[in-house]
Short mmCIF file of C-alpha atoms in Angstrom, two decimals:
data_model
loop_
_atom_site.label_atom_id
_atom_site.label_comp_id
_atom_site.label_asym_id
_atom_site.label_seq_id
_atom_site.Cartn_x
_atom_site.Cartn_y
_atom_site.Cartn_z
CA UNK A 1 -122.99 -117.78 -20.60
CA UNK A 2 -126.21 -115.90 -20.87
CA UNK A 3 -129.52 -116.17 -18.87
CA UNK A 4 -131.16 -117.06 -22.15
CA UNK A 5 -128.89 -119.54 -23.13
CA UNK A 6 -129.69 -121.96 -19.98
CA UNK A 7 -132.29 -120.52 -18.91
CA UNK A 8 -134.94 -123.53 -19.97
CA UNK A 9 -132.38 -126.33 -19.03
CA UNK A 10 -131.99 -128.88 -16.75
CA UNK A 11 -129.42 -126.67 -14.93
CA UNK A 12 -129.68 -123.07 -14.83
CA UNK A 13 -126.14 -121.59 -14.66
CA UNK A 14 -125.86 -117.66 -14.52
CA UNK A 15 -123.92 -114.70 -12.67
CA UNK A 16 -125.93 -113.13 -9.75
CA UNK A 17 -124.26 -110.42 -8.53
CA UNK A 18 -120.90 -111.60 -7.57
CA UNK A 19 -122.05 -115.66 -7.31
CA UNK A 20 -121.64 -117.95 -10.11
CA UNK A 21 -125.33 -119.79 -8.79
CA UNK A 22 -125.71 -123.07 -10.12
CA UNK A 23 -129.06 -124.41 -9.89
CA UNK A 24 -130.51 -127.95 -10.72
CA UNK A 25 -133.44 -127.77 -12.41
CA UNK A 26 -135.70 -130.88 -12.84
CA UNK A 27 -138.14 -130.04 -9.91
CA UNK A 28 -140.11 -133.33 -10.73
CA UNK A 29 -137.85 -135.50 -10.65
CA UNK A 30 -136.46 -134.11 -7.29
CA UNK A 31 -133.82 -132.27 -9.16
CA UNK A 32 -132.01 -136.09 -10.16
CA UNK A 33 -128.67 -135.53 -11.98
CA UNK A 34 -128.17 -136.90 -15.31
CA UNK A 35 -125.17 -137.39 -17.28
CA UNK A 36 -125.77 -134.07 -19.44
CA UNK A 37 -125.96 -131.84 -16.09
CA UNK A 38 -122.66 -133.23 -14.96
CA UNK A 39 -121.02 -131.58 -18.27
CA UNK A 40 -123.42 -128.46 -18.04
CA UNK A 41 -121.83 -127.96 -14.11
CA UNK A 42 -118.70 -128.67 -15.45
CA UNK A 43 -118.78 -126.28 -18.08
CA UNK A 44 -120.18 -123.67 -16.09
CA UNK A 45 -117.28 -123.80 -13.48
CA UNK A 46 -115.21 -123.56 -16.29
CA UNK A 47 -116.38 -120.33 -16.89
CA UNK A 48 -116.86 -119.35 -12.92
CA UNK A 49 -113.26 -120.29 -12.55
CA UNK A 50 -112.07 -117.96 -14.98
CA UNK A 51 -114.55 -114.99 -14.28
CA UNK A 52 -112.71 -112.78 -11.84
CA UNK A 53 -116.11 -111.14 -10.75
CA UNK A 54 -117.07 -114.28 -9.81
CA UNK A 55 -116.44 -114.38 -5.63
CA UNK A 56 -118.85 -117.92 -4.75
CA UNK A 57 -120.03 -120.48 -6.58
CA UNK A 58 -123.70 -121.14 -5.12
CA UNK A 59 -125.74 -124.74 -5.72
CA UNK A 60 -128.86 -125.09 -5.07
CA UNK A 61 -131.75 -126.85 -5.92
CA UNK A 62 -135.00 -125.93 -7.55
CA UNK A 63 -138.26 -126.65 -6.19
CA UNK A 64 -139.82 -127.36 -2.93
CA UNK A 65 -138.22 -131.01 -2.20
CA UNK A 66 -135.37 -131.06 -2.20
CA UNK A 67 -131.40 -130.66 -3.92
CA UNK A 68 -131.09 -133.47 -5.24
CA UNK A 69 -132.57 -136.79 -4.84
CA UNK A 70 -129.50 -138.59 -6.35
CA UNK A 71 -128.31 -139.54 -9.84
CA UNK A 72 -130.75 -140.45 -12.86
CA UNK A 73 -131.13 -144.37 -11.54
CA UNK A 74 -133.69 -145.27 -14.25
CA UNK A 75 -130.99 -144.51 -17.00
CA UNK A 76 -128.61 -146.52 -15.45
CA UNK A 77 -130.69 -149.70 -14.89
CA UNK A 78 -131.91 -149.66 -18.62
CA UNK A 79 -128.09 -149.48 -20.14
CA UNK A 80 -127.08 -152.27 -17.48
CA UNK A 81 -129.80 -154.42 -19.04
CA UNK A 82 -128.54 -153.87 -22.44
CA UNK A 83 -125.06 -154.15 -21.21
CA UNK A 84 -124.66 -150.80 -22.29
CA UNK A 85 -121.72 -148.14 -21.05
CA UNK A 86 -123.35 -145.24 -19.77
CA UNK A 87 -122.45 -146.30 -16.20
CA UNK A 88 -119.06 -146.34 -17.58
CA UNK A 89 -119.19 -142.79 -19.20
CA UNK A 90 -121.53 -140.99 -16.04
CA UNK A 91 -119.50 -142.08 -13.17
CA UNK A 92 -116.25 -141.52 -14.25
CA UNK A 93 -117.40 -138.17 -15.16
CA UNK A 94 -119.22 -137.53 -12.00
CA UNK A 95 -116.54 -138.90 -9.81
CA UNK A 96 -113.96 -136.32 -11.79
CA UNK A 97 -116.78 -133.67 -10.89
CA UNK A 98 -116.77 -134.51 -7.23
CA UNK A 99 -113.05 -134.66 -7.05
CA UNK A 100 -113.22 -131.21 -8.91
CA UNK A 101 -115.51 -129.67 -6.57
CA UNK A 102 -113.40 -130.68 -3.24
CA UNK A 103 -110.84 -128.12 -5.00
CA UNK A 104 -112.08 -125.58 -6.09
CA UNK A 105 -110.47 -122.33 -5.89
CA UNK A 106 -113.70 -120.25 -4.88
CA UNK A 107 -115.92 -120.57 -2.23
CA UNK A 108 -118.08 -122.71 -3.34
CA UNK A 109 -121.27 -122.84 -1.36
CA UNK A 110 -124.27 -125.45 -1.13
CA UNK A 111 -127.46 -124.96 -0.03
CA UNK A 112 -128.56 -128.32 1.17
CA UNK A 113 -132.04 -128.04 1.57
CA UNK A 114 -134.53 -131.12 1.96
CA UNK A 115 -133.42 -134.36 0.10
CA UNK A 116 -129.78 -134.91 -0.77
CA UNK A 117 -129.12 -138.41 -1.83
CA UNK A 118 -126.66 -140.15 -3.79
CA UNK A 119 -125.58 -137.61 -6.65
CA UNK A 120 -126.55 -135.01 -4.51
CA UNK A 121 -124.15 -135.77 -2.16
CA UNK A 122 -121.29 -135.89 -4.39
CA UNK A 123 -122.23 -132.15 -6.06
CA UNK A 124 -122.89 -130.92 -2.71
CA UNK A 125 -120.72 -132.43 0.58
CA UNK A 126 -117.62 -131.57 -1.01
CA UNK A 127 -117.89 -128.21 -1.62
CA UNK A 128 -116.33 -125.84 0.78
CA UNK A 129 -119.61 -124.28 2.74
CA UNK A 130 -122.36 -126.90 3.45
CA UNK A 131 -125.59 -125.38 4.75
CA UNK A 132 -128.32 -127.55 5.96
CA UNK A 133 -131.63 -126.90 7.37
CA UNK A 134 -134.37 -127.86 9.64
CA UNK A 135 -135.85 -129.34 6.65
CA UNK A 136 -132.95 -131.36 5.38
CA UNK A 137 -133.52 -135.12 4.65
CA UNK A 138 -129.74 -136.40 3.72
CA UNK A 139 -129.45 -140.34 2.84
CA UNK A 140 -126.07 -142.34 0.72
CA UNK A 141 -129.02 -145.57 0.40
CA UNK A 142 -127.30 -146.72 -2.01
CA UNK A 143 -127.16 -150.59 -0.44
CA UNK A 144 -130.71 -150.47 -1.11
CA UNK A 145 -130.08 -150.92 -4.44
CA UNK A 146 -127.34 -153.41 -4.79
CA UNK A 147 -124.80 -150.99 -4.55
CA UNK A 148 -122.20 -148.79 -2.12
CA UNK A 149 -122.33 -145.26 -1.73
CA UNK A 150 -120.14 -143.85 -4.08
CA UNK A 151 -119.88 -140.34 -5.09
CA UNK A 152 -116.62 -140.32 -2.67
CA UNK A 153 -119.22 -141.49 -0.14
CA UNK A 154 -117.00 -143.80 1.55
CA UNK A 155 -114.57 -140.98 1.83
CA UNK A 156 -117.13 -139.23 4.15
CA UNK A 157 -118.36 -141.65 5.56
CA UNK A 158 -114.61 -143.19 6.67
CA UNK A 159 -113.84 -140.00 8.23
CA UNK A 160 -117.12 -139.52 10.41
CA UNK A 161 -116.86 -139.76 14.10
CA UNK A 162 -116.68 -143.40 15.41
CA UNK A 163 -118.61 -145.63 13.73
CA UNK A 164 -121.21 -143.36 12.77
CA UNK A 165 -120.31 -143.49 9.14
CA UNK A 166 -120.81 -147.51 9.01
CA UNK A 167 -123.84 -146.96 10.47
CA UNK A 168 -125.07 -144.79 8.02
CA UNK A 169 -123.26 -146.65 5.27
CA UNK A 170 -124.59 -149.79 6.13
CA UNK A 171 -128.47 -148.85 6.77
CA UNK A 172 -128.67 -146.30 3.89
CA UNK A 173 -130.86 -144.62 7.47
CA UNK A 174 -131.66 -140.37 6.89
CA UNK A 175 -129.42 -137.98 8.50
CA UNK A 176 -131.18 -134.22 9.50
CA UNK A 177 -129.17 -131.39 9.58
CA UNK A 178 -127.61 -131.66 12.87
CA UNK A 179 -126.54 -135.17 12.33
CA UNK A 180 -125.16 -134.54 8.82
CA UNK A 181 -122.77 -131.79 10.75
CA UNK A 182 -122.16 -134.61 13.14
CA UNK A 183 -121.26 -137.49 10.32
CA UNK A 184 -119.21 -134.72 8.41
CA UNK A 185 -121.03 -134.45 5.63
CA UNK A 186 -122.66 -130.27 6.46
CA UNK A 187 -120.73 -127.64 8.22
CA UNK A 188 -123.76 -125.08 9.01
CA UNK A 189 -127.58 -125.19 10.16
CA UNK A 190 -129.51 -122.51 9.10
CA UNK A 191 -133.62 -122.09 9.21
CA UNK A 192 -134.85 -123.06 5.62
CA UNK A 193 -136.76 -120.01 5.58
CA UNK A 194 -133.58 -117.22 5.83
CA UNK A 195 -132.18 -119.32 2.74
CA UNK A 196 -133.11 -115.99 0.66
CA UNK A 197 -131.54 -113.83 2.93
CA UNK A 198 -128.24 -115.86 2.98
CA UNK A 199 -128.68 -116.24 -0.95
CA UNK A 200 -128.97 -112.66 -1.42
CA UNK A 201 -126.08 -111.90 0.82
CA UNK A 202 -123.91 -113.93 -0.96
CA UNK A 203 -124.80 -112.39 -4.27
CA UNK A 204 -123.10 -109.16 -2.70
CA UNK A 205 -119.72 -110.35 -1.05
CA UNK A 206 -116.43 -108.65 -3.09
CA UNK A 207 -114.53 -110.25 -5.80
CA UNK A 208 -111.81 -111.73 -3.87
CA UNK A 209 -113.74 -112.82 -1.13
CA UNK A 210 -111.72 -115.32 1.44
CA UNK A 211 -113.35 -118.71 2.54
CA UNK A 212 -112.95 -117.56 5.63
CA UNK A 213 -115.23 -114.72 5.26
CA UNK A 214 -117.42 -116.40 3.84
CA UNK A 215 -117.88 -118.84 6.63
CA UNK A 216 -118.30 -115.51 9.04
CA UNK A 217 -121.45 -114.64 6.85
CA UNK A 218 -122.95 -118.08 6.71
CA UNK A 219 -122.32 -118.16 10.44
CA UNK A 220 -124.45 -115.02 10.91
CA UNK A 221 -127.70 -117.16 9.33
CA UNK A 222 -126.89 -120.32 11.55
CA UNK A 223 -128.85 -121.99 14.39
CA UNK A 224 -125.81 -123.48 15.83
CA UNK A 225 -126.58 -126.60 16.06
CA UNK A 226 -124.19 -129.60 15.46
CA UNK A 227 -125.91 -132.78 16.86
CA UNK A 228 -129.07 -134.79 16.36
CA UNK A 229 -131.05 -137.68 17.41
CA UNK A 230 -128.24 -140.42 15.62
CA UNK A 231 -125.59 -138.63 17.34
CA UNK A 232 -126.64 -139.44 21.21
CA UNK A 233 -127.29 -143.01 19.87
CA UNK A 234 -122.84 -143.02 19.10
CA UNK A 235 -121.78 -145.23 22.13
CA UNK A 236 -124.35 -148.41 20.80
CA UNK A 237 -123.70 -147.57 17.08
CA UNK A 238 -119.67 -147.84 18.15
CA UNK A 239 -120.41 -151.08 19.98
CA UNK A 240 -122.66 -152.68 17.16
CA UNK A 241 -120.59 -151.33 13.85
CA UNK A 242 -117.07 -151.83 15.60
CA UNK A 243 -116.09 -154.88 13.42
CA UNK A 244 -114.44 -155.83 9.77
CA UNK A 245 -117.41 -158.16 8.93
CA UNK A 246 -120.98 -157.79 8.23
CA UNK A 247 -121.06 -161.28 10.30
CA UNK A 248 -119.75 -159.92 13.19
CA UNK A 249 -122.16 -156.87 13.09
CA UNK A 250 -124.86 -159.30 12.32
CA UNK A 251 -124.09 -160.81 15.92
CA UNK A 252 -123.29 -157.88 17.63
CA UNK A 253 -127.02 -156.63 17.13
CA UNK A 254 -128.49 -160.02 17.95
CA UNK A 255 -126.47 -159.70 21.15
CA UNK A 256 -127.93 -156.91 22.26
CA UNK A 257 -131.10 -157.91 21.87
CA UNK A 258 -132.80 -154.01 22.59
CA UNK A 259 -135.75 -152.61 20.41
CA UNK A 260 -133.07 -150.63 19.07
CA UNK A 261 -130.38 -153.47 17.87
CA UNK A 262 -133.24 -154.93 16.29
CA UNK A 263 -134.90 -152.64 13.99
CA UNK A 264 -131.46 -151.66 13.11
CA UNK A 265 -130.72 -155.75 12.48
CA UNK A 266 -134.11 -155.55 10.04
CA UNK A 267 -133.16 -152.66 8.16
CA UNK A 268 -130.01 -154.88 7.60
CA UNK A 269 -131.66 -157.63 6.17
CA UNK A 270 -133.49 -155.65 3.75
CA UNK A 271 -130.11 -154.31 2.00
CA UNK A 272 -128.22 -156.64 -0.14
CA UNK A 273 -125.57 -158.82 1.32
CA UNK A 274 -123.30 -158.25 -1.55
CA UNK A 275 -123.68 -154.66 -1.39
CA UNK A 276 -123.24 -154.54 2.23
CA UNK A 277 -120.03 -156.48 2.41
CA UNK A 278 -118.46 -154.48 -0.47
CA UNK A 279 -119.44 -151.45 0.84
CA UNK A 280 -117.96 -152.77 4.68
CA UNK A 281 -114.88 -153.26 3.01
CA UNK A 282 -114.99 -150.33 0.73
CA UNK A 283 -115.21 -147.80 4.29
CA UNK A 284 -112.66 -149.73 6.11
CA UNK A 285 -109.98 -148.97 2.78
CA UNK A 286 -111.34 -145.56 3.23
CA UNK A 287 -110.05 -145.05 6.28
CA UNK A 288 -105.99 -145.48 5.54
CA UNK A 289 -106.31 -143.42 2.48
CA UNK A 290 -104.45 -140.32 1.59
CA UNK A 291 -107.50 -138.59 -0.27
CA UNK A 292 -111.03 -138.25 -1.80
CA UNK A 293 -109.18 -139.38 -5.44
CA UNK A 294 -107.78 -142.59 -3.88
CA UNK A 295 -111.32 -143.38 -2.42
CA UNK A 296 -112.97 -142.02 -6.15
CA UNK A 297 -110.42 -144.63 -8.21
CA UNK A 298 -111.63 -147.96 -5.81
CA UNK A 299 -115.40 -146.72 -6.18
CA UNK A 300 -115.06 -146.56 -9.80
CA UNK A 301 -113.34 -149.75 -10.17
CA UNK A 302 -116.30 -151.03 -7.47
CA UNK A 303 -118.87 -149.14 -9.37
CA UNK A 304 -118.29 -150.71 -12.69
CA UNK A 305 -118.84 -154.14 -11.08
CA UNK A 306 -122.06 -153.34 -9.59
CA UNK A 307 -123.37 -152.29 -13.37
CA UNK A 308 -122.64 -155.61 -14.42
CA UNK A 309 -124.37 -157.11 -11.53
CA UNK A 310 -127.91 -158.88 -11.32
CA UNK A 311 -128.25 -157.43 -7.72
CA UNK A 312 -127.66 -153.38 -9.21
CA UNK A 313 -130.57 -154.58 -11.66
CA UNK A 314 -132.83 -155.95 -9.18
CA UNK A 315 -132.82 -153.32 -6.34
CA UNK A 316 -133.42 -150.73 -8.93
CA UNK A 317 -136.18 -152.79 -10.43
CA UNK A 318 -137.72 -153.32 -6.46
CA UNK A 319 -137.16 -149.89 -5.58
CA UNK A 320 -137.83 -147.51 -8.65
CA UNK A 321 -139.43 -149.70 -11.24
CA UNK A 322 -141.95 -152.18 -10.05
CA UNK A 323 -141.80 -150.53 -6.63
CA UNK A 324 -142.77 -153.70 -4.98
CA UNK A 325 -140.23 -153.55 -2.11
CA UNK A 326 -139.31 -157.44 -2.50
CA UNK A 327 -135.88 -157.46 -4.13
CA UNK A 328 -134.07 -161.00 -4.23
CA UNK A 329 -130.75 -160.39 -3.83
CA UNK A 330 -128.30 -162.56 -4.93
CA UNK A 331 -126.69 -164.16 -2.74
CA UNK A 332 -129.93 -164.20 -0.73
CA UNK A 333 -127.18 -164.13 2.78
CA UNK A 334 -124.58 -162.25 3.96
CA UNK A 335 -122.86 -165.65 4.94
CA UNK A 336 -123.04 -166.32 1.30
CA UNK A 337 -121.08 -164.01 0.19
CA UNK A 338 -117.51 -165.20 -0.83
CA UNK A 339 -114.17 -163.12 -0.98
CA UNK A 340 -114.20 -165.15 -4.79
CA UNK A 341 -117.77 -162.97 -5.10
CA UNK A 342 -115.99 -159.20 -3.11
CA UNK A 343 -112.83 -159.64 -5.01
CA UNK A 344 -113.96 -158.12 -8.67
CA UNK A 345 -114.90 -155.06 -7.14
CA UNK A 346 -111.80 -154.24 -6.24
CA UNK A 347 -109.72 -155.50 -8.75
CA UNK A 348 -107.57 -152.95 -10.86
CA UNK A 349 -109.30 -152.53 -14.17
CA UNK A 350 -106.19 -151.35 -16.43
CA UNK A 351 -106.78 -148.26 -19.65
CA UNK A 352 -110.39 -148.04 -17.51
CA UNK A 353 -108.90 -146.80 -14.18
CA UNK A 354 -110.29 -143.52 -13.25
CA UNK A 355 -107.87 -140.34 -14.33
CA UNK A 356 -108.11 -137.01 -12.79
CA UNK A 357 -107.03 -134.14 -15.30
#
């Protein structure tokens, strides 16, 4: 794999040093991820795997925004209107990325700079280092859009502190770096700004290198911080996000009755009710299982669901296409929403079940 070769792509993949750096590349686009870059990562930690003078693997993103702003949605809504498979084909290859990534036999570090939504997540909160900033802008808003958050989202989110990860789940609301060490999803804050520093560093580490020495020189770059502003808001968001229906959330906010309880109760009512009671249920399954595959298979079999759905279509076309903010979901209310409406997403799907290799 030559400089040359990928250079001009939508993700750069060359040897620095001793990193294998693997950097998205469509800066305009917030560095989205498109069905092509999943193979091109793939492929490229194919060849990182094998390389024994490659110590790290290093992703990052390019451009000032951001990592990633999340997978290529506008694909994804025109295919669903034609009934089309590329949902099919891009998140069963993604989710076999993310599970991928979780084991991978290097270091494999992330540099998790500005936005990280959606795909983002899934390339990035797996890996074994996860370095956020002061700049970092980190979001699974995927309710927004008639969805869940997938990517093995509901595998992070499940195992965040108390109900923090329902919260987050549930409101699609922006972690910063502190509170994305706090939800699980980072491990490290460093300033944006010694980013180079730490890059270049990690060019020079030894074939061989252990994860735990890695961490020691990540740690030398790091603020220390592990908390932010969601964090010291844990004891309400327990409270409020304690319970196995969206009803009962619903009413727990209404209850309380603070400022608080009620902008968090209107950022609820702007998400769809489908999406919020399959994603309720998707967390809570999270919890009792064994590992990020288990949680991978239920969101595929979930995810497949959703691309068939009018509500996928019409928070895409709200939030992306027309931009006009005004979805109408479908049911319009979360007491609308049957178990004979949830139970499809969660039904086993047969030859289409998710594999890992």
């Amino acid at each position: 794999m030559t400089d040359a070769a990928v250079a001009d792509g939508d993700l750069i993949a060359r040897k620095e040093g001793s990193a294998g750096i693997l950097r998205l590349n469509r800066p305009k686009a917030i560095n989205a991820v498109t069905l092509e870059m999943f193979h091109d990562i793939d492929k490229a930690l194919d060849v990182f795997e094998a390389d024994p003078d490659v110590a790290v693997i290093l992703l990052e993103g390019a451009g000032e925004r951001g990592l990633c702003a999340g997978g290529d949605i506008r694909a994804l809504w025109e295919s669903s209107k034609i009934k089309g498979d590329l949902g099919k084909i891009l998140w069963r290859d993604e989710y076999i990325l993310n599970a991928r990534i979780k084991k991978f036999p290097k270091p494999y570090v992330s540099f998790m700079d500005g936005i990280v939504m959606g795909g983002g997540v899934g390339l990035s909160a797996h890996s074994s280092h996860r370095v956020v900033t002061d700049k970092t802008k980190l979001a699974m808003p995927e309710v927004g859009l008639g969805f869940f958050p997938d990517v093995g989202g509901t595998w992070l989110l499940s195992h965040s502190p108390g109900e923090i990860g329902t919260y987050f789940g549930l409101t699609g609301q922006t972690m910063n770096g502190p509170d994305a060490i706090h939800a699980g999803f980072a491990d490290t804050v460093a300033p944006s700004a010694k980013l180079a520093a730490l890059r270049e560093a990690l060019t020079k580490v030894r074939p061989g290198v252990t994860s735990a020495e890695v961490k020691t020189l990540i740690a030398a770059f790091a603020t220390g911080e592990t908390a932010g502003p969601v964090a010291a808001m844990q004891g309400k968001i327990d409270a409020w996000f304690a319970h196995d229906r969206m009803e009962d959330i619903v009413a727990a906010l209404q209850r309380d009755g603070s400022e608080l309880a009620l902008s968090t109760l209107k950022t609820l009512t702007e998400k769809s009710p489908r999406g919020m009671v399959v994603t309720l249920k998707l967390m809570r399954l999270a919890r009792t299982s064994r590992s990020l595959e288990e949680c991978l298979v239920r969101e595929y079999r979930a995810a497949l669901e959703v691309f068939a759905s009018d509500d996928f279509r019409e928070g895409v076309r709200a939030a992306v296409i027309d931009k006009d903010r005004n979805p109408k979901w479908s049911p319009p209310r979360i007491e609308d929403v049957t178990p004979e409406m949830v139970a499809p997403y969660f039904a086993e799907i047969g030859t289409d079940e998710l594999k890992f290799p």
